[in-house]
Amino acid sequence: DAAVRRAGSPQPRRRPRGRAAAALALYAIALAVFFGGPLLALTIEAFTVRRGMGGAGVPGIGNFLRLFAGAELPRALADTAATAVPAALLALAAGSLAAAGLRRGGRIGSCVLSLPLAVSGIVASLGWSLLFPSGGDALIVPVLAIAALPFVVKSLAGALATLDPSPPLAARILGAGALRATLEIELPAIAPSLLAGGAFAFAMAAGDLNAPIVLGRGDFEPLPLLLYRLASGYRFSEACAAGLFLGLLTAIVFFLKEGRSDA
């Protein structure tokens, strides 16, 4: 019952022992090496100020100061927010409707909603640019939302499948309308999954390079595009600084999601 009431939120578990503990230890080691290692290297390089390409470096915050002095980083943060936030909200709204429809649908509907996973982001972006040659920046938000839609649907469909139909039915019998029963009973029950889907959608939209580089026009430059431009210009230390901001941005969203899920 507790798992149903808090679908999608972390549940207390007993301390692992034996093979389970060994498997978790191996996973922690792999995570430290293959996830923590690159992040540590990126952080060190971001705080290393070099004289020329490949020159000797000294610790400092000069890379961040150069990005802020030229307004490159603030502009990239603003452009990232201008696309990632509405894309996450759009994916969450469309994903909620799709997940609700899947409660009455079958496997075909689930396969159709998973189709964006079968097509590379760069291929989809090129196709959109051919369909709407003058679309430009206006296409970026819906393209990012479509790419994140399957993850939102999977998150919400699993939560909706665990819901007990008795409380909403009892509320309807006692006189509550369908909308009120949904908003006051079902919505709070799937709130952790809503937050998880929104966080995944934001992280995917904020870190996507394909749509901005193919569909973007003019001075539009979110963080992934800024990082790409800096690395292409052999400004690797500054690219690491921009990448660190992108990682922190998505990490903050997930930390906020976890805090709200545990509340």
PDB file of C-alpha atoms in Angstrom:
ATOM      1  CA  ASP A   1       0.000   0.000   0.000  1.00  0.00           C
ATOM      2  CA  ALA A   2       2.821   2.428   0.827  1.00  0.00           C
ATOM      3  CA  ALA A   3       4.453   1.733  -2.539  1.00  0.00           C
ATOM      4  CA  VAL A   4       1.184   2.438  -4.320  1.00  0.00           C
ATOM      5  CA  ARG A   5       0.594   5.668  -2.419  1.00  0.00           C
ATOM      6  CA  ARG A   6       4.099   6.899  -3.184  1.00  0.00           C
ATOM      7  CA  ALA A   7       4.562   5.501  -6.685  1.00  0.00           C
ATOM      8  CA  GLY A   8       7.795   6.714  -8.202  1.00  0.00           C
ATOM      9  CA  SER A   9       9.332   7.917  -4.930  1.00  0.00           C
ATOM     10  CA  PRO A  10      12.250   6.221  -3.137  1.00  0.00           C
ATOM     11  CA  GLN A  11      11.194   3.535  -0.691  1.00  0.00           C
ATOM     12  CA  PRO A  12      13.121   2.342   2.413  1.00  0.00           C
ATOM     13  CA  ARG A  13      15.043  -0.871   1.838  1.00  0.00           C
ATOM     14  CA  ARG A  14      16.955  -3.253   4.060  1.00  0.00           C
ATOM     15  CA  ARG A  15      20.745  -3.273   4.126  1.00  0.00           C
ATOM     16  CA  PRO A  16      22.090  -5.491   1.318  1.00  0.00           C
ATOM     17  CA  ARG A  17      24.163  -8.534   2.249  1.00  0.00           C
ATOM     18  CA  GLY A  18      26.234 -11.178   0.496  1.00  0.00           C
ATOM     19  CA  ARG A  19      26.100 -11.129  -3.288  1.00  0.00           C
ATOM     20  CA  ALA A  20      23.838  -8.085  -3.299  1.00  0.00           C
ATOM     21  CA  ALA A  21      26.392  -6.105  -1.284  1.00  0.00           C
ATOM     22  CA  ALA A  22      29.212  -7.269  -3.589  1.00  0.00           C
ATOM     23  CA  ALA A  23      27.240  -6.277  -6.685  1.00  0.00           C
ATOM     24  CA  LEU A  24      26.548  -2.830  -5.230  1.00  0.00           C
ATOM     25  CA  ALA A  25      30.234  -2.422  -4.355  1.00  0.00           C
ATOM     26  CA  LEU A  26      31.238  -3.251  -7.946  1.00  0.00           C
ATOM     27  CA  TYR A  27      28.626  -0.825  -9.236  1.00  0.00           C
ATOM     28  CA  ALA A  28      29.935   1.906  -6.925  1.00  0.00           C
ATOM     29  CA  ILE A  29      33.493   1.319  -8.195  1.00  0.00           C
ATOM     30  CA  ALA A  30      32.358   1.446 -11.835  1.00  0.00           C
ATOM     31  CA  LEU A  31      30.386   4.609 -11.112  1.00  0.00           C
ATOM     32  CA  ALA A  32      33.392   6.256  -9.455  1.00  0.00           C
ATOM     33  CA  VAL A  33      35.696   5.384 -12.365  1.00  0.00           C
ATOM     34  CA  PHE A  34      33.483   5.924 -15.407  1.00  0.00           C
ATOM     35  CA  PHE A  35      31.275   8.733 -14.071  1.00  0.00           C
ATOM     36  CA  GLY A  36      33.235  10.406 -11.320  1.00  0.00           C
ATOM     37  CA  GLY A  37      36.550  10.197 -13.196  1.00  0.00           C
ATOM     38  CA  PRO A  38      35.499  12.309 -16.209  1.00  0.00           C
ATOM     39  CA  LEU A  39      33.725  14.814 -13.978  1.00  0.00           C
ATOM     40  CA  LEU A  40      36.812  15.162 -11.793  1.00  0.00           C
ATOM     41  CA  ALA A  41      39.040  15.664 -14.841  1.00  0.00           C
ATOM     42  CA  LEU A  42      36.617  18.246 -16.250  1.00  0.00           C
ATOM     43  CA  THR A  43      36.530  20.120 -12.929  1.00  0.00           C
ATOM     44  CA  ILE A  44      40.306  20.197 -12.636  1.00  0.00           C
ATOM     45  CA  GLU A  45      40.695  21.488 -16.200  1.00  0.00           C
ATOM     46  CA  ALA A  46      37.966  24.091 -15.667  1.00  0.00           C
ATOM     47  CA  PHE A  47      39.953  25.565 -12.790  1.00  0.00           C
ATOM     48  CA  THR A  48      43.266  25.412 -14.655  1.00  0.00           C
ATOM     49  CA  VAL A  49      44.317  28.597 -16.443  1.00  0.00           C
ATOM     50  CA  ARG A  50      46.704  27.870 -19.316  1.00  0.00           C
ATOM     51  CA  ARG A  51      48.947  30.165 -21.340  1.00  0.00           C
ATOM     52  CA  GLY A  52      48.293  29.219 -24.925  1.00  0.00           C
ATOM     53  CA  MET A  53      47.093  25.909 -26.304  1.00  0.00           C
ATOM     54  CA  GLY A  54      48.708  23.061 -24.393  1.00  0.00           C
ATOM     55  CA  GLY A  55      50.786  25.439 -22.306  1.00  0.00           C
ATOM     56  CA  ALA A  56      51.560  25.152 -18.618  1.00  0.00           C
ATOM     57  CA  GLY A  57      48.606  25.781 -16.348  1.00  0.00           C
ATOM     58  CA  VAL A  58      48.101  27.273 -12.919  1.00  0.00           C
ATOM     59  CA  PRO A  59      45.030  26.951 -10.657  1.00  0.00           C
ATOM     60  CA  GLY A  60      42.574  29.814 -10.951  1.00  0.00           C
ATOM     61  CA  ILE A  61      39.162  30.985 -12.066  1.00  0.00           C
ATOM     62  CA  GLY A  62      40.358  32.798 -15.181  1.00  0.00           C
ATOM     63  CA  ASN A  63      38.361  30.540 -17.515  1.00  0.00           C
ATOM     64  CA  PHE A  64      35.109  31.481 -15.774  1.00  0.00           C
ATOM     65  CA  LEU A  65      36.042  35.151 -15.694  1.00  0.00           C
ATOM     66  CA  ARG A  66      36.668  35.183 -19.452  1.00  0.00           C
ATOM     67  CA  LEU A  67      33.308  33.520 -20.144  1.00  0.00           C
ATOM     68  CA  PHE A  68      31.494  36.004 -17.929  1.00  0.00           C
ATOM     69  CA  ALA A  69      33.464  39.009 -19.163  1.00  0.00           C
ATOM     70  CA  GLY A  70      32.446  38.309 -22.736  1.00  0.00           C
ATOM     71  CA  ALA A  71      28.862  37.584 -21.637  1.00  0.00           C
ATOM     72  CA  GLU A  72      29.152  34.185 -23.355  1.00  0.00           C
ATOM     73  CA  LEU A  73      28.164  32.132 -20.338  1.00  0.00           C
ATOM     74  CA  PRO A  74      25.244  34.297 -19.107  1.00  0.00           C
ATOM     75  CA  ARG A  75      23.811  34.393 -22.628  1.00  0.00           C
ATOM     76  CA  ALA A  76      24.188  30.619 -22.987  1.00  0.00           C
ATOM     77  CA  LEU A  77      22.479  30.046 -19.634  1.00  0.00           C
ATOM     78  CA  ALA A  78      19.576  32.266 -20.701  1.00  0.00           C
ATOM     79  CA  ASP A  79      19.246  30.499 -24.062  1.00  0.00           C
ATOM     80  CA  THR A  80      19.360  27.098 -22.342  1.00  0.00           C
ATOM     81  CA  ALA A  81      16.595  28.090 -19.941  1.00  0.00           C
ATOM     82  CA  ALA A  82      14.557  29.559 -22.804  1.00  0.00           C
ATOM     83  CA  THR A  83      14.452  26.168 -24.529  1.00  0.00           C
ATOM     84  CA  ALA A  84      14.881  23.517 -21.817  1.00  0.00           C
ATOM     85  CA  VAL A  85      12.178  24.802 -19.465  1.00  0.00           C
ATOM     86  CA  PRO A  86       9.354  25.099 -22.035  1.00  0.00           C
ATOM     87  CA  ALA A  87      10.467  21.830 -23.690  1.00  0.00           C
ATOM     88  CA  ALA A  88      10.271  20.025 -20.333  1.00  0.00           C
ATOM     89  CA  LEU A  89       6.841  21.509 -19.597  1.00  0.00           C
ATOM     90  CA  LEU A  90       5.568  20.605 -23.071  1.00  0.00           C
ATOM     91  CA  ALA A  91       6.907  17.053 -22.793  1.00  0.00           C
ATOM     92  CA  LEU A  92       5.363  16.735 -19.330  1.00  0.00           C
ATOM     93  CA  ALA A  93       1.948  17.929 -20.514  1.00  0.00           C
ATOM     94  CA  ALA A  94       1.932  15.742 -23.631  1.00  0.00           C
ATOM     95  CA  GLY A  95       3.401  12.799 -21.729  1.00  0.00           C
ATOM     96  CA  SER A  96       0.724  13.022 -19.039  1.00  0.00           C
ATOM     97  CA  LEU A  97      -2.042  12.872 -21.635  1.00  0.00           C
ATOM     98  CA  ALA A  98      -0.304  10.021 -23.462  1.00  0.00           C
ATOM     99  CA  ALA A  99       0.269   8.024 -20.269  1.00  0.00           C
ATOM    100  CA  ALA A 100      -3.369   8.482 -19.289  1.00  0.00           C
ATOM    101  CA  GLY A 101      -4.386   7.234 -22.729  1.00  0.00           C
ATOM    102  CA  LEU A 102      -2.151   4.175 -22.387  1.00  0.00           C
ATOM    103  CA  ARG A 103      -4.181   3.070 -19.341  1.00  0.00           C
ATOM    104  CA  ARG A 104      -6.938   2.214 -21.821  1.00  0.00           C
ATOM    105  CA  GLY A 105      -4.702   1.445 -24.800  1.00  0.00           C
ATOM    106  CA  GLY A 106      -2.572  -1.511 -25.718  1.00  0.00           C
ATOM    107  CA  ARG A 107       0.947  -2.387 -26.730  1.00  0.00           C
ATOM    108  CA  ILE A 108       0.616  -0.632 -30.077  1.00  0.00           C
ATOM    109  CA  GLY A 109       0.165   2.754 -28.410  1.00  0.00           C
ATOM    110  CA  SER A 110       3.227   2.174 -26.244  1.00  0.00           C
ATOM    111  CA  CYS A 111       5.311   1.252 -29.308  1.00  0.00           C
ATOM    112  CA  VAL A 112       4.147   4.336 -31.202  1.00  0.00           C
ATOM    113  CA  LEU A 113       5.080   6.627 -28.316  1.00  0.00           C
ATOM    114  CA  SER A 114       8.531   5.017 -28.171  1.00  0.00           C
ATOM    115  CA  LEU A 115       9.296   5.741 -31.836  1.00  0.00           C
ATOM    116  CA  PRO A 116      11.378   8.901 -31.092  1.00  0.00           C
ATOM    117  CA  LEU A 117      13.905   6.607 -29.390  1.00  0.00           C
ATOM    118  CA  ALA A 118      14.454   4.752 -32.678  1.00  0.00           C
ATOM    119  CA  VAL A 119      15.607   7.840 -34.590  1.00  0.00           C
ATOM    120  CA  SER A 120      18.850   9.690 -33.945  1.00  0.00           C
ATOM    121  CA  GLY A 121      18.416  13.270 -32.759  1.00  0.00           C
ATOM    122  CA  ILE A 122      20.587  14.646 -35.553  1.00  0.00           C
ATOM    123  CA  VAL A 123      18.534  12.765 -38.174  1.00  0.00           C
ATOM    124  CA  ALA A 124      15.251  14.042 -36.736  1.00  0.00           C
ATOM    125  CA  SER A 125      16.583  17.602 -36.604  1.00  0.00           C
ATOM    126  CA  LEU A 126      17.703  17.450 -40.231  1.00  0.00           C
ATOM    127  CA  GLY A 127      14.274  16.198 -41.227  1.00  0.00           C
ATOM    128  CA  TRP A 128      12.551  19.035 -39.369  1.00  0.00           C
ATOM    129  CA  SER A 129      14.844  21.574 -41.029  1.00  0.00           C
ATOM    130  CA  LEU A 130      13.787  20.241 -44.448  1.00  0.00           C
ATOM    131  CA  LEU A 131      10.088  20.318 -43.569  1.00  0.00           C
ATOM    132  CA  PHE A 132      10.283  23.864 -42.168  1.00  0.00           C
ATOM    133  CA  PRO A 133      13.293  25.624 -43.721  1.00  0.00           C
ATOM    134  CA  SER A 134      12.384  28.948 -42.137  1.00  0.00           C
ATOM    135  CA  GLY A 135      11.338  27.525 -38.767  1.00  0.00           C
ATOM    136  CA  GLY A 136      14.611  28.244 -37.020  1.00  0.00           C
ATOM    137  CA  ASP A 137      14.583  28.742 -33.267  1.00  0.00           C
ATOM    138  CA  ALA A 138      10.807  28.231 -33.013  1.00  0.00           C
ATOM    139  CA  LEU A 139      11.238  24.542 -33.862  1.00  0.00           C
ATOM    140  CA  ILE A 140      13.810  23.789 -31.180  1.00  0.00           C
ATOM    141  CA  VAL A 141      11.389  23.571 -28.243  1.00  0.00           C
ATOM    142  CA  PRO A 142       8.909  21.104 -29.843  1.00  0.00           C
ATOM    143  CA  VAL A 143      11.763  18.991 -31.258  1.00  0.00           C
ATOM    144  CA  LEU A 144      13.379  18.754 -27.809  1.00  0.00           C
ATOM    145  CA  ALA A 145      10.006  17.956 -26.240  1.00  0.00           C
ATOM    146  CA  ILE A 146       9.354  15.138 -28.718  1.00  0.00           C
ATOM    147  CA  ALA A 147      12.769  13.625 -27.986  1.00  0.00           C
ATOM    148  CA  ALA A 148      12.052  13.608 -24.233  1.00  0.00           C
ATOM    149  CA  LEU A 149       8.441  12.416 -24.562  1.00  0.00           C
ATOM    150  CA  PRO A 150       9.115   8.641 -24.321  1.00  0.00           C
ATOM    151  CA  PHE A 151      10.965   9.040 -21.023  1.00  0.00           C
ATOM    152  CA  VAL A 152       8.128  11.072 -19.535  1.00  0.00           C
ATOM    153  CA  VAL A 153       5.539   8.551 -20.735  1.00  0.00           C
ATOM    154  CA  LYS A 154       7.481   5.604 -19.295  1.00  0.00           C
ATOM    155  CA  SER A 155       7.827   7.341 -15.946  1.00  0.00           C
ATOM    156  CA  LEU A 156       4.149   8.249 -15.675  1.00  0.00           C
ATOM    157  CA  ALA A 157       2.747   5.035 -17.171  1.00  0.00           C
ATOM    158  CA  GLY A 158       4.491   2.982 -14.507  1.00  0.00           C
ATOM    159  CA  ALA A 159       3.088   5.190 -11.744  1.00  0.00           C
ATOM    160  CA  LEU A 160      -0.436   5.142 -13.158  1.00  0.00           C
ATOM    161  CA  ALA A 161      -0.313   1.346 -13.437  1.00  0.00           C
ATOM    162  CA  THR A 162       0.251   1.051  -9.682  1.00  0.00           C
ATOM    163  CA  LEU A 163      -2.589   3.352  -8.668  1.00  0.00           C
ATOM    164  CA  ASP A 164      -5.388   1.806  -6.647  1.00  0.00           C
ATOM    165  CA  PRO A 165      -8.666   2.657  -8.431  1.00  0.00           C
ATOM    166  CA  SER A 166     -10.701   2.397  -5.214  1.00  0.00           C
ATOM    167  CA  PRO A 167     -10.072   5.898  -3.734  1.00  0.00           C
ATOM    168  CA  PRO A 168     -11.005   7.828  -6.921  1.00  0.00           C
ATOM    169  CA  LEU A 169     -14.035   5.577  -7.382  1.00  0.00           C
ATOM    170  CA  ALA A 170     -15.129   6.152  -3.786  1.00  0.00           C
ATOM    171  CA  ALA A 171     -14.734   9.909  -4.276  1.00  0.00           C
ATOM    172  CA  ARG A 172     -16.886   9.753  -7.401  1.00  0.00           C
ATOM    173  CA  ILE A 173     -19.573   7.805  -5.549  1.00  0.00           C
ATOM    174  CA  LEU A 174     -19.555  10.400  -2.756  1.00  0.00           C
ATOM    175  CA  GLY A 175     -20.215  13.182  -5.258  1.00  0.00           C
ATOM    176  CA  ALA A 176     -16.773  14.390  -6.394  1.00  0.00           C
ATOM    177  CA  GLY A 177     -16.422  15.126 -10.088  1.00  0.00           C
ATOM    178  CA  ALA A 178     -13.899  13.369 -12.315  1.00  0.00           C
ATOM    179  CA  LEU A 179     -11.623  16.420 -12.423  1.00  0.00           C
ATOM    180  CA  ARG A 180     -11.665  16.862  -8.647  1.00  0.00           C
ATOM    181  CA  ALA A 181     -10.932  13.173  -8.049  1.00  0.00           C
ATOM    182  CA  THR A 182      -8.017  13.360 -10.464  1.00  0.00           C
ATOM    183  CA  LEU A 183      -6.547  16.557  -9.016  1.00  0.00           C
ATOM    184  CA  GLU A 184      -6.985  15.710  -5.328  1.00  0.00           C
ATOM    185  CA  ILE A 185      -6.361  11.947  -5.300  1.00  0.00           C
ATOM    186  CA  GLU A 186      -4.526  10.677  -8.357  1.00  0.00           C
ATOM    187  CA  LEU A 187      -2.304  13.687  -9.027  1.00  0.00           C
ATOM    188  CA  PRO A 188      -0.679  13.745  -5.544  1.00  0.00           C
ATOM    189  CA  ALA A 189      -0.112   9.983  -5.808  1.00  0.00           C
ATOM    190  CA  ILE A 190       1.883  10.277  -9.032  1.00  0.00           C
ATOM    191  CA  ALA A 191       3.601  13.566  -8.130  1.00  0.00           C
ATOM    192  CA  PRO A 192       7.035  11.910  -7.601  1.00  0.00           C
ATOM    193  CA  SER A 193       6.843  10.376 -11.083  1.00  0.00           C
ATOM    194  CA  LEU A 194       5.774  13.731 -12.538  1.00  0.00           C
ATOM    195  CA  LEU A 195       8.832  15.347 -10.988  1.00  0.00           C
ATOM    196  CA  ALA A 196      11.073  12.557 -12.257  1.00  0.00           C
ATOM    197  CA  GLY A 197       9.699  12.864 -15.781  1.00  0.00           C
ATOM    198  CA  GLY A 198      10.094  16.632 -15.743  1.00  0.00           C
ATOM    199  CA  ALA A 199      13.675  16.367 -14.476  1.00  0.00           C
ATOM    200  CA  PHE A 200      14.614  13.853 -17.188  1.00  0.00           C
ATOM    201  CA  ALA A 201      12.982  16.010 -19.858  1.00  0.00           C
ATOM    202  CA  PHE A 202      14.823  19.125 -18.662  1.00  0.00           C
ATOM    203  CA  ALA A 203      18.176  17.331 -18.500  1.00  0.00           C
ATOM    204  CA  MET A 204      17.745  15.938 -22.012  1.00  0.00           C
ATOM    205  CA  ALA A 205      16.644  19.288 -23.451  1.00  0.00           C
ATOM    206  CA  ALA A 206      19.396  21.250 -21.683  1.00  0.00           C
ATOM    207  CA  GLY A 207      22.126  18.879 -22.881  1.00  0.00           C
ATOM    208  CA  ASP A 208      20.931  18.342 -26.449  1.00  0.00           C
ATOM    209  CA  LEU A 209      23.273  19.648 -29.156  1.00  0.00           C
ATOM    210  CA  ASN A 210      21.547  18.249 -32.248  1.00  0.00           C
ATOM    211  CA  ALA A 211      18.482  20.517 -32.397  1.00  0.00           C
ATOM    212  CA  PRO A 212      20.300  23.813 -31.617  1.00  0.00           C
ATOM    213  CA  ILE A 213      23.163  23.177 -34.041  1.00  0.00           C
ATOM    214  CA  VAL A 214      20.874  22.189 -36.936  1.00  0.00           C
ATOM    215  CA  LEU A 215      17.824  24.373 -36.317  1.00  0.00           C
ATOM    216  CA  GLY A 216      19.328  27.348 -34.474  1.00  0.00           C
ATOM    217  CA  ARG A 217      19.731  30.670 -36.224  1.00  0.00           C
ATOM    218  CA  GLY A 218      21.572  33.904 -35.506  1.00  0.00           C
ATOM    219  CA  ASP A 219      22.962  34.466 -32.031  1.00  0.00           C
ATOM    220  CA  PHE A 220      21.055  31.615 -30.362  1.00  0.00           C
ATOM    221  CA  GLU A 221      23.636  29.605 -28.401  1.00  0.00           C
ATOM    222  CA  PRO A 222      22.627  27.359 -25.466  1.00  0.00           C
ATOM    223  CA  LEU A 223      25.253  25.718 -23.276  1.00  0.00           C
ATOM    224  CA  PRO A 224      25.886  22.607 -25.460  1.00  0.00           C
ATOM    225  CA  LEU A 225      26.431  24.812 -28.506  1.00  0.00           C
ATOM    226  CA  LEU A 226      28.738  27.125 -26.542  1.00  0.00           C
ATOM    227  CA  LEU A 227      30.716  24.123 -25.331  1.00  0.00           C
ATOM    228  CA  TYR A 228      31.012  22.830 -28.911  1.00  0.00           C
ATOM    229  CA  ARG A 229      32.174  26.212 -30.207  1.00  0.00           C
ATOM    230  CA  LEU A 230      34.762  26.611 -27.458  1.00  0.00           C
ATOM    231  CA  ALA A 231      36.179  23.122 -28.020  1.00  0.00           C
ATOM    232  CA  SER A 232      36.245  23.680 -31.786  1.00  0.00           C
ATOM    233  CA  GLY A 233      38.238  26.870 -31.171  1.00  0.00           C
ATOM    234  CA  TYR A 234      40.764  24.955 -29.033  1.00  0.00           C
ATOM    235  CA  ARG A 235      39.599  26.786 -25.915  1.00  0.00           C
ATOM    236  CA  PHE A 236      39.444  23.503 -24.027  1.00  0.00           C
ATOM    237  CA  SER A 237      39.762  24.879 -20.507  1.00  0.00           C
ATOM    238  CA  GLU A 238      36.925  27.324 -21.104  1.00  0.00           C
ATOM    239  CA  ALA A 239      34.883  24.526 -22.692  1.00  0.00           C
ATOM    240  CA  CYS A 240      35.360  22.522 -19.487  1.00  0.00           C
ATOM    241  CA  ALA A 241      34.168  25.518 -17.484  1.00  0.00           C
ATOM    242  CA  ALA A 242      31.020  25.737 -19.614  1.00  0.00           C
ATOM    243  CA  GLY A 243      30.543  21.978 -19.314  1.00  0.00           C
ATOM    244  CA  LEU A 244      30.821  22.230 -15.545  1.00  0.00           C
ATOM    245  CA  PHE A 245      27.978  24.755 -15.509  1.00  0.00           C
ATOM    246  CA  LEU A 246      25.850  22.474 -17.679  1.00  0.00           C
ATOM    247  CA  GLY A 247      26.486  19.542 -15.347  1.00  0.00           C
ATOM    248  CA  LEU A 248      25.685  21.635 -12.283  1.00  0.00           C
ATOM    249  CA  LEU A 249      22.485  22.918 -13.883  1.00  0.00           C
ATOM    250  CA  THR A 250      21.059  19.461 -14.544  1.00  0.00           C
ATOM    251  CA  ALA A 251      22.343  18.133 -11.203  1.00  0.00           C
ATOM    252  CA  ILE A 252      20.531  20.911  -9.329  1.00  0.00           C
ATOM    253  CA  VAL A 253      17.276  19.992 -11.078  1.00  0.00           C
ATOM    254  CA  PHE A 254      17.635  16.349 -10.010  1.00  0.00           C
ATOM    255  CA  PHE A 255      18.553  17.287  -6.444  1.00  0.00           C
ATOM    256  CA  LEU A 256      15.460  19.482  -6.263  1.00  0.00           C
ATOM    257  CA  LYS A 257      13.382  16.606  -7.666  1.00  0.00           C
ATOM    258  CA  GLU A 258      14.698  14.206  -5.036  1.00  0.00           C
ATOM    259  CA  GLY A 259      14.040  16.728  -2.285  1.00  0.00           C
ATOM    260  CA  ARG A 260      10.436  17.195  -3.393  1.00  0.00           C
ATOM    261  CA  SER A 261       9.944  13.421  -3.767  1.00  0.00           C
ATOM    262  CA  ASP A 262      11.104  12.804  -0.201  1.00  0.00           C
ATOM    263  CA  ALA A 263       8.971  15.629   1.224  1.00  0.00           C
TER     264      ALA A 263
END
